[in-house]
């Protein structure tokens, strides 16, 4: 009888553990090395894109809506400062800063 060897079918790669030591959940693609610099660059790009395409437009629109509500009389204006406190608070609410590595 011929014996079938699975050892010959395994890729010869220095970073993969031997087949006998691999768990059932082993994924060779997860063992690829990604540099921290690349990850930091991607996170910075995502944060910048998030600010310009989501946070800033949402903040401006919510400021305009708040100013409109104060102007129409649905919200009461402050006797001393007018609508400035409500509009300023509304502008600060949608902006959330995320630091890399901190959840």
PDB file of C-alpha atoms in Angstrom:
ATOM      1  CA  UNK A   1       0.000   0.000   0.000  1.00  0.00           C
ATOM      2  CA  UNK A   2       1.166   3.449  -0.810  1.00  0.00           C
ATOM      3  CA  UNK A   3       1.257   5.954   1.989  1.00  0.00           C
ATOM      4  CA  UNK A   4       0.192   9.509   1.301  1.00  0.00           C
ATOM      5  CA  UNK A   5       2.407  12.185   2.777  1.00  0.00           C
ATOM      6  CA  UNK A   6       1.010  15.640   3.400  1.00  0.00           C
ATOM      7  CA  UNK A   7       4.477  16.918   4.185  1.00  0.00           C
ATOM      8  CA  UNK A   8       5.332  17.182   0.479  1.00  0.00           C
ATOM      9  CA  UNK A   9       2.270  19.361  -0.199  1.00  0.00           C
ATOM     10  CA  UNK A  10       3.156  21.968   2.449  1.00  0.00           C
ATOM     11  CA  UNK A  11       4.781  25.134   1.181  1.00  0.00           C
ATOM     12  CA  UNK A  12       8.377  25.548   2.221  1.00  0.00           C
ATOM     13  CA  UNK A  13       8.350  28.899   3.976  1.00  0.00           C
ATOM     14  CA  UNK A  14      10.660  29.936   6.832  1.00  0.00           C
ATOM     15  CA  UNK A  15       7.995  31.875   8.764  1.00  0.00           C
ATOM     16  CA  UNK A  16       5.414  29.066   8.915  1.00  0.00           C
ATOM     17  CA  UNK A  17       5.511  26.599  11.821  1.00  0.00           C
ATOM     18  CA  UNK A  18       5.660  22.908  10.949  1.00  0.00           C
ATOM     19  CA  UNK A  19       2.359  21.255  10.080  1.00  0.00           C
ATOM     20  CA  UNK A  20       2.344  19.222  13.300  1.00  0.00           C
ATOM     21  CA  UNK A  21       2.471  22.409  15.433  1.00  0.00           C
ATOM     22  CA  UNK A  22      -0.188  24.363  13.525  1.00  0.00           C
ATOM     23  CA  UNK A  23      -3.533  24.708  15.243  1.00  0.00           C
ATOM     24  CA  UNK A  24      -6.811  24.244  13.420  1.00  0.00           C
ATOM     25  CA  UNK A  25      -7.269  28.039  13.412  1.00  0.00           C
ATOM     26  CA  UNK A  26      -3.854  28.790  11.894  1.00  0.00           C
ATOM     27  CA  UNK A  27      -3.922  31.279   9.050  1.00  0.00           C
ATOM     28  CA  UNK A  28      -0.643  31.835   7.207  1.00  0.00           C
ATOM     29  CA  UNK A  29      -1.776  35.215   5.883  1.00  0.00           C
ATOM     30  CA  UNK A  30      -2.063  36.596   9.412  1.00  0.00           C
ATOM     31  CA  UNK A  31       1.615  35.921   9.971  1.00  0.00           C
ATOM     32  CA  UNK A  32       2.663  38.532   7.406  1.00  0.00           C
ATOM     33  CA  UNK A  33       4.723  41.348   8.843  1.00  0.00           C
ATOM     34  CA  UNK A  34       3.231  44.834   8.578  1.00  0.00           C
ATOM     35  CA  UNK A  35       5.418  47.743   9.583  1.00  0.00           C
ATOM     36  CA  UNK A  36       4.177  50.071  12.316  1.00  0.00           C
ATOM     37  CA  UNK A  37       4.999  53.050  10.101  1.00  0.00           C
ATOM     38  CA  UNK A  38       2.560  51.835   7.469  1.00  0.00           C
ATOM     39  CA  UNK A  39      -0.170  51.347  10.057  1.00  0.00           C
ATOM     40  CA  UNK A  40       0.430  54.820  11.521  1.00  0.00           C
ATOM     41  CA  UNK A  41       0.276  56.334   8.018  1.00  0.00           C
ATOM     42  CA  UNK A  42      -3.012  54.555   7.261  1.00  0.00           C
ATOM     43  CA  UNK A  43      -4.518  55.687  10.582  1.00  0.00           C
ATOM     44  CA  UNK A  44      -3.486  59.312   9.916  1.00  0.00           C
ATOM     45  CA  UNK A  45      -5.001  59.193   6.429  1.00  0.00           C
ATOM     46  CA  UNK A  46      -8.253  57.743   7.810  1.00  0.00           C
ATOM     47  CA  UNK A  47      -8.458  60.404  10.501  1.00  0.00           C
ATOM     48  CA  UNK A  48      -7.846  63.203   8.016  1.00  0.00           C
ATOM     49  CA  UNK A  49     -10.401  61.826   5.578  1.00  0.00           C
ATOM     50  CA  UNK A  50     -12.909  61.338   8.393  1.00  0.00           C
ATOM     51  CA  UNK A  51     -12.482  64.940   9.512  1.00  0.00           C
ATOM     52  CA  UNK A  52     -12.869  66.516   6.058  1.00  0.00           C
ATOM     53  CA  UNK A  53     -15.614  64.235   4.720  1.00  0.00           C
ATOM     54  CA  UNK A  54     -17.705  63.542   7.851  1.00  0.00           C
ATOM     55  CA  UNK A  55     -16.994  65.613  10.960  1.00  0.00           C
ATOM     56  CA  UNK A  56     -16.576  69.046   9.383  1.00  0.00           C
ATOM     57  CA  UNK A  57     -19.653  68.916   7.098  1.00  0.00           C
ATOM     58  CA  UNK A  58     -21.803  67.454   9.886  1.00  0.00           C
ATOM     59  CA  UNK A  59     -20.583  70.156  12.268  1.00  0.00           C
ATOM     60  CA  UNK A  60     -21.298  72.977   9.798  1.00  0.00           C
ATOM     61  CA  UNK A  61     -24.760  71.644   8.981  1.00  0.00           C
ATOM     62  CA  UNK A  62     -25.655  71.240  12.655  1.00  0.00           C
ATOM     63  CA  UNK A  63     -24.455  74.805  13.323  1.00  0.00           C
ATOM     64  CA  UNK A  64     -26.673  76.142  10.539  1.00  0.00           C
ATOM     65  CA  UNK A  65     -29.672  74.172  11.795  1.00  0.00           C
ATOM     66  CA  UNK A  66     -29.123  75.442  15.348  1.00  0.00           C
ATOM     67  CA  UNK A  67     -28.809  79.020  14.133  1.00  0.00           C
ATOM     68  CA  UNK A  68     -32.013  78.589  12.119  1.00  0.00           C
ATOM     69  CA  UNK A  69     -33.855  77.211  15.145  1.00  0.00           C
ATOM     70  CA  UNK A  70     -32.726  80.170  17.265  1.00  0.00           C
ATOM     71  CA  UNK A  71     -33.700  82.603  14.508  1.00  0.00           C
ATOM     72  CA  UNK A  72     -37.163  81.001  14.117  1.00  0.00           C
ATOM     73  CA  UNK A  73     -37.719  81.100  17.874  1.00  0.00           C
ATOM     74  CA  UNK A  74     -37.735  77.347  18.559  1.00  0.00           C
ATOM     75  CA  UNK A  75     -34.627  77.798  20.732  1.00  0.00           C
ATOM     76  CA  UNK A  76     -34.251  80.771  23.054  1.00  0.00           C
ATOM     77  CA  UNK A  77     -31.248  82.995  22.505  1.00  0.00           C
ATOM     78  CA  UNK A  78     -29.087  83.960  25.461  1.00  0.00           C
ATOM     79  CA  UNK A  79     -29.890  87.557  26.503  1.00  0.00           C
ATOM     80  CA  UNK A  80     -26.215  88.494  26.745  1.00  0.00           C
ATOM     81  CA  UNK A  81     -24.471  86.375  24.056  1.00  0.00           C
ATOM     82  CA  UNK A  82     -27.298  85.616  21.639  1.00  0.00           C
ATOM     83  CA  UNK A  83     -27.101  82.334  19.751  1.00  0.00           C
ATOM     84  CA  UNK A  84     -23.311  82.034  20.049  1.00  0.00           C
ATOM     85  CA  UNK A  85     -23.217  79.555  23.006  1.00  0.00           C
ATOM     86  CA  UNK A  86     -25.725  77.187  21.404  1.00  0.00           C
ATOM     87  CA  UNK A  87     -24.029  77.312  18.011  1.00  0.00           C
ATOM     88  CA  UNK A  88     -20.557  76.832  19.552  1.00  0.00           C
ATOM     89  CA  UNK A  89     -21.707  73.815  21.587  1.00  0.00           C
ATOM     90  CA  UNK A  90     -23.352  72.340  18.519  1.00  0.00           C
ATOM     91  CA  UNK A  91     -20.146  72.792  16.542  1.00  0.00           C
ATOM     92  CA  UNK A  92     -18.098  70.872  19.120  1.00  0.00           C
ATOM     93  CA  UNK A  93     -20.411  67.883  19.540  1.00  0.00           C
ATOM     94  CA  UNK A  94     -19.769  65.926  16.296  1.00  0.00           C
ATOM     95  CA  UNK A  95     -15.978  66.237  16.409  1.00  0.00           C
ATOM     96  CA  UNK A  96     -14.299  63.275  18.084  1.00  0.00           C
ATOM     97  CA  UNK A  97     -10.550  62.850  17.995  1.00  0.00           C
ATOM     98  CA  UNK A  98      -9.030  59.381  18.085  1.00  0.00           C
ATOM     99  CA  UNK A  99      -5.418  58.767  18.966  1.00  0.00           C
ATOM    100  CA  UNK A 100      -3.658  55.795  17.348  1.00  0.00           C
ATOM    101  CA  UNK A 101      -3.422  52.825  19.668  1.00  0.00           C
ATOM    102  CA  UNK A 102      -6.079  54.112  22.078  1.00  0.00           C
ATOM    103  CA  UNK A 103      -9.561  52.643  22.027  1.00  0.00           C
TER     104      UNK A 103
END
